[in-house]
Coordinates of C-alpha atoms in Angstrom, one line a residue:
M1 CA -74.2 7.5 103.0
T2 CA -75.5 9.1 106.0
L3 CA -73.8 12.0 107.8
Q4 CA -72.3 9.8 110.5
D5 CA -70.9 7.1 108.1
E6 CA -69.1 10.0 106.1
I7 CA -67.6 11.3 109.3
R8 CA -66.8 8.0 110.9
K9 CA -64.4 7.6 107.8
R10 CA -62.4 10.5 108.6
K11 CA -59.1 10.2 110.3
T12 CA -56.9 13.5 110.7
F13 CA -53.4 13.4 112.1
A14 CA -50.2 15.6 112.3
I15 CA -46.8 14.2 111.9
I16 CA -44.3 15.6 114.3
S17 CA -40.5 15.0 114.9
H18 CA -37.3 16.7 115.4
P19 CA -35.8 18.2 112.1
D20 CA -34.5 15.5 110.0
A21 CA -35.9 12.6 111.5
G22 CA -37.7 11.8 108.1
K23 CA -40.9 13.5 108.8
T24 CA -41.7 15.0 105.3
T25 CA -40.4 11.8 103.8
L26 CA -42.8 9.8 105.5
T27 CA -45.5 12.1 104.6
E28 CA -44.5 11.7 100.8
K29 CA -44.5 7.8 101.2
L30 CA -47.9 7.8 102.9
L31 CA -49.1 9.9 99.9
L32 CA -47.4 7.5 97.4
F33 CA -48.6 4.3 99.1
G34 CA -52.4 6.0 99.1
G35 CA -52.0 6.7 95.5
A36 CA -52.3 10.2 96.1
I37 CA -49.2 11.0 93.9
R38 CA -47.2 8.9 91.4
Q39 CA -43.9 9.5 92.3
A40 CA -42.4 11.1 95.5
G41 CA -40.3 14.0 95.5
T42 CA -37.5 14.0 98.2
V43 CA -35.5 16.8 100.0
K44 CA -32.5 15.1 98.9
G45 CA -33.3 15.3 95.1
K46 CA -32.5 19.0 94.6
K47 CA -30.0 18.6 91.7
G48 CA -33.0 16.6 89.7
G49 CA -35.3 19.5 90.5
K50 CA -37.5 16.9 92.6
F51 CA -38.8 18.4 96.2
A52 CA -40.8 17.2 98.6
T53 CA -44.7 17.5 97.7
S54 CA -45.5 18.8 101.2
D55 CA -42.4 21.3 101.0
W56 CA -44.2 23.6 98.4
M57 CA -42.6 26.8 99.4
K58 CA -39.4 28.1 97.7
V59 CA -37.5 28.6 100.8
E60 CA -38.3 25.3 102.0
Q61 CA -37.1 23.5 98.8
E62 CA -33.9 25.5 98.8
R63 CA -33.3 24.7 102.5
G64 CA -34.6 21.1 102.3
I65 CA -36.7 21.8 105.6
S66 CA -40.5 22.2 106.4
V67 CA -41.3 25.7 107.9
T68 CA -45.0 25.8 107.4
S69 CA -47.7 23.2 107.9
S70 CA -49.0 21.3 104.9
V71 CA -52.3 19.8 104.5
M72 CA -53.0 16.9 102.3
Q73 CA -55.7 14.2 101.8
F74 CA -55.6 10.7 100.5
D75 CA -58.1 7.4 100.5
F76 CA -56.8 4.4 102.2
D77 CA -58.8 1.0 102.8
G78 CA -62.2 3.1 102.7
Y79 CA -61.1 5.8 105.0
K80 CA -60.4 9.6 104.1
I81 CA -57.0 10.5 105.8
N82 CA -55.9 14.0 106.3
I83 CA -52.5 14.3 107.0
V84 CA -50.6 17.5 108.2
D85 CA -47.0 17.5 107.8
T86 CA -45.8 20.3 110.4
P87 CA -42.3 22.2 110.9
G88 CA -39.8 20.3 113.0
H89 CA -37.8 23.3 113.4
E90 CA -38.2 24.8 117.0
D91 CA -38.5 28.4 115.6
F92 CA -41.7 27.3 114.0
S93 CA -43.3 25.5 116.9
E94 CA -46.1 28.0 117.2
D95 CA -47.4 27.1 113.9
T96 CA -47.1 23.4 114.9
Y97 CA -48.8 23.8 118.3
R98 CA -51.7 25.5 116.4
T99 CA -51.9 22.6 113.9
L100 CA -52.1 20.3 116.9
M101 CA -55.3 21.8 117.8
A102 CA -56.8 20.7 114.5
V103 CA -56.0 17.2 114.4
D104 CA -57.2 14.0 116.2
S105 CA -54.3 11.8 116.6
A106 CA -50.2 12.4 115.9
V107 CA -47.9 10.2 114.4
M108 CA -44.2 10.6 116.0
V109 CA -41.2 9.8 113.7
I110 CA -38.0 9.0 115.8
D111 CA -34.6 8.5 114.0
A112 CA -33.5 5.2 115.1
A113 CA -30.0 6.4 115.5
K114 CA -30.6 9.5 117.7
G115 CA -33.7 8.5 119.8
I116 CA -35.9 11.0 121.2
E117 CA -34.6 14.6 120.4
P118 CA -35.6 17.9 122.1
Q119 CA -38.1 19.2 119.7
T120 CA -39.8 15.8 119.6
L121 CA -40.2 16.1 123.6
K122 CA -41.6 19.4 123.2
L123 CA -44.3 18.5 120.6
F124 CA -45.1 15.2 122.5
K125 CA -46.0 17.1 125.5
V126 CA -48.4 19.1 123.7
C127 CA -50.2 15.9 122.5
K128 CA -50.2 14.6 126.1
M129 CA -51.6 17.9 127.3
R130 CA -54.6 17.6 124.6
G131 CA -54.7 13.8 125.3
I132 CA -54.6 12.8 121.9
P133 CA -53.5 9.4 120.5
I134 CA -49.8 8.9 119.4
F135 CA -48.4 6.5 116.8
T136 CA -44.8 6.1 116.7
F137 CA -42.8 5.3 113.6
I138 CA -39.2 4.5 114.2
N139 CA -37.4 5.5 111.0
K140 CA -33.9 4.8 109.1
L141 CA -33.6 1.0 110.4
D142 CA -31.6 0.7 107.0
R143 CA -28.9 2.6 108.8
V144 CA -27.0 1.7 112.1
G145 CA -28.8 2.9 115.1
K146 CA -29.9 2.1 118.6
E147 CA -31.1 -1.1 119.8
P148 CA -34.9 -1.5 119.8
F149 CA -35.2 -2.2 123.4
E150 CA -33.1 0.9 124.1
L151 CA -35.3 2.9 121.9
L152 CA -38.4 1.7 123.6
E153 CA -37.0 2.5 127.2
E154 CA -36.1 5.9 126.1
I155 CA -39.7 6.6 124.8
E156 CA -41.2 5.2 128.0
E157 CA -38.7 6.8 130.5
T158 CA -38.5 10.3 128.5
L159 CA -42.1 10.4 127.7
E160 CA -43.6 8.7 130.2
I161 CA -45.9 6.6 127.9
E162 CA -46.2 2.8 127.7
T163 CA -45.0 1.3 124.2
Y164 CA -46.6 -1.6 122.2
P165 CA -44.4 -2.6 119.3
M166 CA -46.5 -3.5 116.5
T167 CA -43.7 -4.6 114.4
W168 CA -40.1 -5.8 115.3
P169 CA -37.0 -5.2 113.4
I170 CA -34.5 -8.0 112.2
G171 CA -31.2 -6.4 112.3
M172 CA -30.2 -2.9 111.0
G173 CA -28.1 -0.9 108.7
Q174 CA -26.3 -3.1 106.2
S175 CA -27.7 -6.2 108.1
F176 CA -31.4 -5.1 108.1
F177 CA -33.5 -8.0 106.9
G178 CA -36.9 -7.0 107.5
I179 CA -39.7 -6.6 110.4
I180 CA -41.9 -9.0 112.3
N181 CA -45.5 -8.1 112.1
R182 CA -46.8 -9.0 115.5
K183 CA -50.5 -9.1 114.6
D184 CA -50.0 -12.1 112.2
K185 CA -46.4 -13.4 112.8
T186 CA -45.4 -12.6 109.3
I187 CA -41.8 -11.5 108.2
N188 CA -41.7 -8.6 105.7
P189 CA -38.3 -9.0 104.2
F190 CA -36.7 -5.5 103.3
R191 CA -35.1 -6.8 99.9
E192 CA -37.4 -9.7 98.8
E193 CA -41.1 -9.4 97.8
D194 CA -42.5 -12.7 99.5
K195 CA -43.6 -12.4 103.0
L196 CA -42.4 -15.4 105.3
Q197 CA -44.6 -16.9 108.1
L198 CA -43.7 -17.7 111.6
N199 CA -45.2 -20.8 113.3
D200 CA -46.1 -21.0 116.9
D201 CA -42.5 -22.0 117.8
Y202 CA -41.4 -18.8 116.1
E203 CA -39.6 -20.7 113.2
I204 CA -40.2 -20.1 109.5
E205 CA -42.6 -22.1 107.9
G206 CA -40.6 -23.8 105.2
S207 CA -37.1 -23.3 104.9
H208 CA -35.1 -20.2 104.4
E209 CA -31.6 -19.6 104.9
I210 CA -31.9 -16.5 107.5
E211 CA -33.0 -19.1 109.9
N212 CA -29.4 -20.1 110.6
D213 CA -28.3 -16.3 110.9
E214 CA -27.4 -14.9 114.2
A215 CA -28.9 -11.5 113.8
F216 CA -32.3 -13.4 113.0
Q217 CA -32.1 -15.6 116.0
T218 CA -31.3 -12.7 118.3
S219 CA -34.4 -10.6 116.9
V220 CA -36.6 -13.6 117.3
E221 CA -35.5 -14.0 120.8
E222 CA -36.4 -10.1 121.6
F223 CA -39.6 -10.7 119.9
M224 CA -40.7 -13.7 122.0
L225 CA -39.5 -11.5 125.2
V226 CA -41.8 -8.6 123.8
E227 CA -44.4 -11.0 123.6
E228 CA -44.4 -12.6 127.2
A229 CA -43.1 -9.5 129.2
G230 CA -44.0 -6.3 127.2
D231 CA -46.9 -4.0 128.0
Q232 CA -50.5 -5.4 127.3
F233 CA -52.3 -4.0 124.0
D234 CA -55.1 -1.7 125.5
E235 CA -57.1 0.2 122.9
E236 CA -58.3 2.6 125.7
K237 CA -54.8 3.5 126.6
I238 CA -54.3 4.4 123.0
K239 CA -57.3 6.4 122.7
S240 CA -56.2 8.3 125.8
G241 CA -52.7 9.1 124.8
D242 CA -51.2 6.6 127.6
L243 CA -50.0 3.9 125.4
T244 CA -48.3 4.3 121.9
P245 CA -48.2 1.6 119.2
V246 CA -44.7 1.6 117.6
F247 CA -43.6 0.6 114.3
F248 CA -40.2 0.0 112.6
G249 CA -39.1 0.8 109.1
S250 CA -37.7 3.1 106.7
A251 CA -39.5 5.9 105.1
L252 CA -37.1 6.5 102.4
S253 CA -37.6 2.9 101.2
T254 CA -41.5 2.8 101.6
F255 CA -40.7 0.1 104.1
G256 CA -43.1 -0.6 107.1
I257 CA -45.4 2.0 106.0
E258 CA -48.1 -0.7 105.1
E259 CA -48.2 -2.1 108.6
F260 CA -48.6 1.2 110.1
L261 CA -51.3 2.4 107.9
D262 CA -53.3 -0.8 108.5
T263 CA -53.0 -0.3 112.3
Y264 CA -53.7 3.5 112.2
V265 CA -56.9 3.2 110.3
D266 CA -58.2 0.4 112.8
F267 CA -57.4 2.3 116.2
A268 CA -57.0 6.0 115.3
P269 CA -60.2 8.0 116.4
M270 CA -62.7 9.4 114.3
P271 CA -63.2 13.3 114.7
T272 CA -63.6 14.1 118.2
P273 CA -65.9 17.2 119.7
R274 CA -64.4 20.5 120.3
E275 CA -65.1 22.8 123.2
T276 CA -66.6 26.5 122.9
V277 CA -65.6 29.5 125.0
N278 CA -69.2 28.5 126.9
E279 CA -67.7 25.0 127.7
E280 CA -70.1 23.2 125.3
L281 CA -69.0 20.4 123.6
I282 CA -69.8 20.3 119.9
S283 CA -70.0 16.8 118.5
P284 CA -68.8 16.0 115.0
V285 CA -72.2 14.4 114.1
D286 CA -74.1 17.3 114.9
D287 CA -76.2 18.3 111.7
A288 CA -75.2 22.0 111.7
F289 CA -71.9 22.9 109.9
R290 CA -69.2 24.5 112.2
G291 CA -65.3 25.0 111.9
F292 CA -62.5 27.1 112.7
I293 CA -59.5 28.7 111.2
F294 CA -56.1 27.2 112.5
K295 CA -53.8 28.7 109.9
I296 CA -53.5 31.4 107.1
Q297 CA -51.1 31.1 104.5
A298 CA -50.2 34.0 101.7
N299 CA -49.0 33.2 98.1
M300 CA -49.5 29.6 98.0
D301 CA -49.2 30.8 94.1
P302 CA -47.3 33.7 93.9
R303 CA -48.7 34.6 90.5
H304 CA -52.2 35.2 91.8
R305 CA -51.2 36.5 95.2
D306 CA -53.7 34.1 96.7
R307 CA -54.3 33.9 100.4
L308 CA -56.0 30.9 102.1
A309 CA -57.4 30.0 105.4
F310 CA -56.9 26.7 106.7
M311 CA -60.3 25.5 108.4
R312 CA -60.7 22.3 110.3
I313 CA -64.4 21.5 109.9
V314 CA -65.7 20.5 113.6
S315 CA -69.3 19.5 112.9
G316 CA -71.7 18.7 110.2
K317 CA -71.3 18.8 106.5
F318 CA -69.8 21.6 104.3
T319 CA -71.1 22.4 101.1
R320 CA -69.9 24.9 98.4
G321 CA -72.0 28.0 98.3
M322 CA -73.6 27.8 101.6
E323 CA -74.0 30.7 103.8
T324 CA -71.9 31.0 106.7
V325 CA -71.6 33.5 109.7
L326 CA -68.1 34.5 111.0
S327 CA -68.7 34.7 114.6
R328 CA -66.1 37.5 115.7
T329 CA -68.1 39.8 113.4
N330 CA -71.3 38.4 113.1
K331 CA -70.9 39.0 109.2
K332 CA -72.7 36.7 106.6
T333 CA -70.7 35.3 103.8
K334 CA -71.2 32.7 101.1
V335 CA -68.2 30.4 100.7
S336 CA -68.1 29.9 96.8
R337 CA -64.5 28.8 96.8
A338 CA -63.0 26.1 98.9
T339 CA -60.2 23.7 98.1
M340 CA -59.0 20.4 99.3
F341 CA -55.1 20.0 99.3
M342 CA -52.3 18.0 97.9
A343 CA -49.7 20.2 99.0
D344 CA -49.4 23.2 96.1
D345 CA -51.9 21.1 94.3
T346 CA -55.3 22.1 95.0
E347 CA -58.9 21.1 93.8
T348 CA -62.5 22.6 94.1
V349 CA -64.3 21.3 97.1
N350 CA -68.1 20.8 96.6
E351 CA -68.7 18.8 99.9
A352 CA -66.7 18.3 103.1
Y353 CA -67.4 16.6 106.5
A354 CA -66.2 16.7 110.1
G355 CA -62.7 16.0 110.4
D356 CA -61.6 17.3 106.9
I357 CA -59.4 20.4 106.6
I358 CA -60.2 22.8 103.7
G359 CA -58.7 25.9 102.2
L360 CA -60.9 29.2 102.2
Y361 CA -60.1 31.8 99.7
D362 CA -59.7 34.8 101.7
T363 CA -59.4 38.5 100.8
G364 CA -58.3 39.3 104.4
N365 CA -61.6 38.7 106.3
F366 CA -60.5 35.7 108.3
Q367 CA -57.8 35.6 111.4
I368 CA -56.4 32.6 113.0
G369 CA -58.8 31.2 115.8
D370 CA -61.9 32.3 114.0
T371 CA -65.2 30.3 114.1
L372 CA -67.5 29.9 111.2
Y373 CA -70.9 28.3 111.3
E374 CA -73.9 27.3 109.4
G375 CA -76.0 30.6 108.9
S376 CA -79.1 28.8 110.1
A377 CA -77.2 27.4 113.1
K378 CA -77.1 28.8 116.8
K379 CA -74.1 31.0 117.2
V380 CA -70.9 29.4 118.5
E381 CA -67.3 30.3 119.0
F382 CA -64.5 27.8 119.7
K383 CA -61.8 28.5 122.4
E384 CA -58.8 30.6 121.1
L385 CA -55.7 28.9 119.7
P386 CA -52.4 29.5 121.5
Q387 CA -50.2 32.3 120.6
F388 CA -46.6 32.6 122.0
T389 CA -44.9 35.6 123.6
P390 CA -41.8 36.2 121.4
E391 CA -38.4 36.2 122.5
I392 CA -36.5 38.0 119.9
F393 CA -36.9 41.4 118.5
M394 CA -36.1 43.2 115.1
K395 CA -36.5 46.8 113.8
V396 CA -37.4 46.4 110.0
S397 CA -37.7 48.9 107.2
A398 CA -37.7 48.9 103.3
K399 CA -34.5 49.0 101.6
N400 CA -36.2 51.0 98.8
V401 CA -38.5 53.8 100.2
M402 CA -40.3 53.8 96.8
K403 CA -41.5 50.3 97.9
Q404 CA -43.4 51.1 101.2
K405 CA -46.7 49.9 99.7
H406 CA -45.5 46.6 98.9
F407 CA -43.6 46.6 102.2
Y408 CA -46.4 47.2 104.4
K409 CA -48.5 44.6 102.4
G410 CA -45.7 41.9 102.7
I411 CA -45.8 42.6 106.5
E412 CA -49.4 42.5 106.9
Q413 CA -49.9 39.3 105.0
L414 CA -47.0 37.5 106.7
V415 CA -48.1 38.9 110.0
Q416 CA -51.3 37.2 109.7
E417 CA -50.0 33.9 109.1
G418 CA -48.8 33.9 112.7
A419 CA -45.2 33.0 112.3
I420 CA -44.2 36.7 113.4
Q421 CA -45.7 39.2 115.4
Y422 CA -45.9 42.9 114.5
Y423 CA -45.3 45.9 116.7
K424 CA -44.7 49.5 116.4
T425 CA -43.2 52.3 118.7
V426 CA -45.5 54.4 120.2
H427 CA -44.4 57.8 118.9
T428 CA -42.6 57.2 115.7
N429 CA -44.5 54.0 114.4
Q430 CA -41.2 52.2 113.8
P431 CA -42.1 48.6 112.7
I432 CA -40.8 45.8 115.1
L433 CA -41.1 42.2 114.5
G434 CA -41.2 39.6 117.3
A435 CA -40.2 35.8 116.6
V436 CA -39.8 32.8 118.7
G437 CA -36.8 32.0 116.8
Q438 CA -34.1 33.6 114.5
L439 CA -35.2 31.4 111.5
Q440 CA -38.6 33.1 111.4
F441 CA -36.7 36.3 110.5
E442 CA -34.8 34.7 107.8
V443 CA -37.7 33.2 106.2
F444 CA -39.4 36.4 106.4
E445 CA -36.8 38.5 104.8
H446 CA -36.5 35.7 102.0
R447 CA -40.3 35.8 101.3
M448 CA -40.4 39.5 101.5
K449 CA -38.0 39.7 98.6
N450 CA -39.4 36.5 96.5
E451 CA -42.9 37.1 97.0
Y452 CA -43.4 40.9 97.6
N453 CA -40.3 42.2 95.6
T454 CA -39.1 44.1 98.5
E455 CA -35.8 43.8 100.3
V456 CA -35.8 44.6 103.7
V457 CA -33.3 46.3 106.4
M458 CA -33.4 44.3 109.6
E459 CA -31.9 45.6 112.6
P460 CA -31.4 43.5 115.7
I461 CA -32.7 44.7 118.9
G462 CA -32.0 41.4 120.8
K463 CA -33.9 39.4 123.3
K464 CA -36.5 41.3 125.2
I465 CA -39.3 39.9 127.7
A466 CA -42.8 41.0 126.1
R467 CA -45.5 41.7 128.5
W468 CA -49.0 42.7 127.8
I469 CA -51.1 45.1 130.3
E470 CA -54.5 44.4 131.9
N471 CA -55.1 47.9 133.0
E472 CA -53.9 50.3 130.2
D473 CA -55.5 53.2 131.6
V474 CA -52.8 53.4 134.3
I475 CA -49.9 53.6 131.7
T476 CA -48.1 57.0 131.6
D477 CA -45.2 58.3 129.2
A478 CA -42.9 58.2 132.2
M479 CA -43.2 54.5 132.2
N480 CA -41.5 54.4 128.8
S481 CA -37.8 54.1 128.8
P482 CA -35.0 52.1 127.0
R483 CA -35.3 49.5 129.6
S484 CA -39.1 49.3 129.4
N485 CA -39.9 50.2 125.8
L486 CA -43.7 50.7 125.4
V487 CA -45.0 49.7 121.9
H488 CA -48.3 48.6 120.4
D489 CA -49.0 45.1 118.8
R490 CA -50.9 44.7 115.7
Y491 CA -54.5 45.1 117.5
D492 CA -53.3 48.3 119.1
N493 CA -52.8 47.0 122.6
K494 CA -50.0 48.5 124.6
V495 CA -47.0 46.1 125.3
F496 CA -43.9 46.7 127.3
L497 CA -40.5 45.5 125.9
F498 CA -38.4 44.8 129.1
E499 CA -34.6 44.7 128.6
N500 CA -34.0 41.7 130.9
E501 CA -35.4 40.2 133.9
F502 CA -34.0 42.7 136.2
A503 CA -35.5 45.4 134.3
T504 CA -38.9 43.5 134.5
R505 CA -38.3 43.1 138.4
W506 CA -37.5 46.9 138.7
F507 CA -40.7 48.1 136.8
T508 CA -43.1 45.8 138.7
E509 CA -42.0 47.0 142.2
K510 CA -42.0 50.8 141.0
Y511 CA -45.4 50.5 139.4
P512 CA -47.1 47.8 141.5
E513 CA -50.4 49.1 140.2
V514 CA -49.4 47.9 136.5
K515 CA -50.9 44.6 135.7
L516 CA -48.7 42.7 133.4
F517 CA -49.2 39.4 131.6
S518 CA -47.5 37.1 128.9
L519 CA -48.8 34.8 126.2
L520 CA -47.9 31.1 126.4

């Protein structure tokens, strides 16, 4: 098989949603359907000791939520599908934003009862900004929810995107009978095995007792209306992210997933080009291997204190043992250990292609956003990944002073993952952590205790406005005050932590020569 054939087989997507819409359950069932696992764990199955395959971290299993992106691969219908289950909680949106830079399409999961929720909207806007195709799975049809037309209207008005239902529900909740597959006008019953066929007059071929059911007649009439008056199917609009194919089903019951996967592999894009800092587009079918690090995860196996760098392959073919160059340092390295993922289960990779996501064992050489390229190829550097300006800050110290070594090792590794940011005061070097949300601190404290055997003391210093400085040479000690606290970030850049908007304005008026800027 040629390089181009291998790359065309790759489909890489992220699953996005508001917390508790069923995102991790859908991930599980996709893996189950693709034959990647024999039994799906579930976030509801804590008593039996079963947990979602993609929620491998102890804190995730205890809380029943995803707080880190998980990467998995499975085969379906001749394709290699890379799937990324992202955190739904808004406090971990930075991890999700970076993950969306590493995929070619997204699957948006919507709870049929709740519709569009704030985090869904925020993540959708990132997808829209990148122009990546979005497939929508409306979940939990086996519970009472909003009417299908109401959900479609909400998607179109809130997200400003056209919809094209690929399936249509018959009833919901206790009366949920199944879905109509628009492509071939078959009915897939929820509680029966045999599919039913609709004829040209939208009647069931043969006889079936549901034909006289009022809910069935209503659903068929709605389906006819969609056929006649709905948006037209447009593959180009799907590719540009202006139209979303919509599927109805129940992830928990593995219902509606076959229809979704069949359509996804037909219309999701193959790996797409990526832009370098020099605005050069690197094609996935370029012979030379290139990739970028979008995530770093410490302690996927706490027994071995391992650290993995997640790399999206942008072009060419990766071969185990090949010589690569780290663009940031120009350092050559031979990659002898790489893995493919099944959440916490990994297997050694001998070769991988553009579109694949692999894990590189890392001793501290890699940073988020790093570019790797084949040793014999021309140097490239891909554009930086987004980093957020933190909003909440905490002073942190080790509870036991004898554990300082573990304390600083834990901080160093967890900060490199990108979920929290590290600062230190100018004169006393007091560690300060910054985060987008409170849950990030709770996860940090939990992981320090469980993975680094170090209890920490955290002292809130509240919300601050963090601003970096373009011209650090003009900064003086006189500018450092409780209202404009000067600290260093992990790269030793100077940063002001302002008390509030008023303090920020006062500072800029008093010191107009200081040029301040924020991250995203």
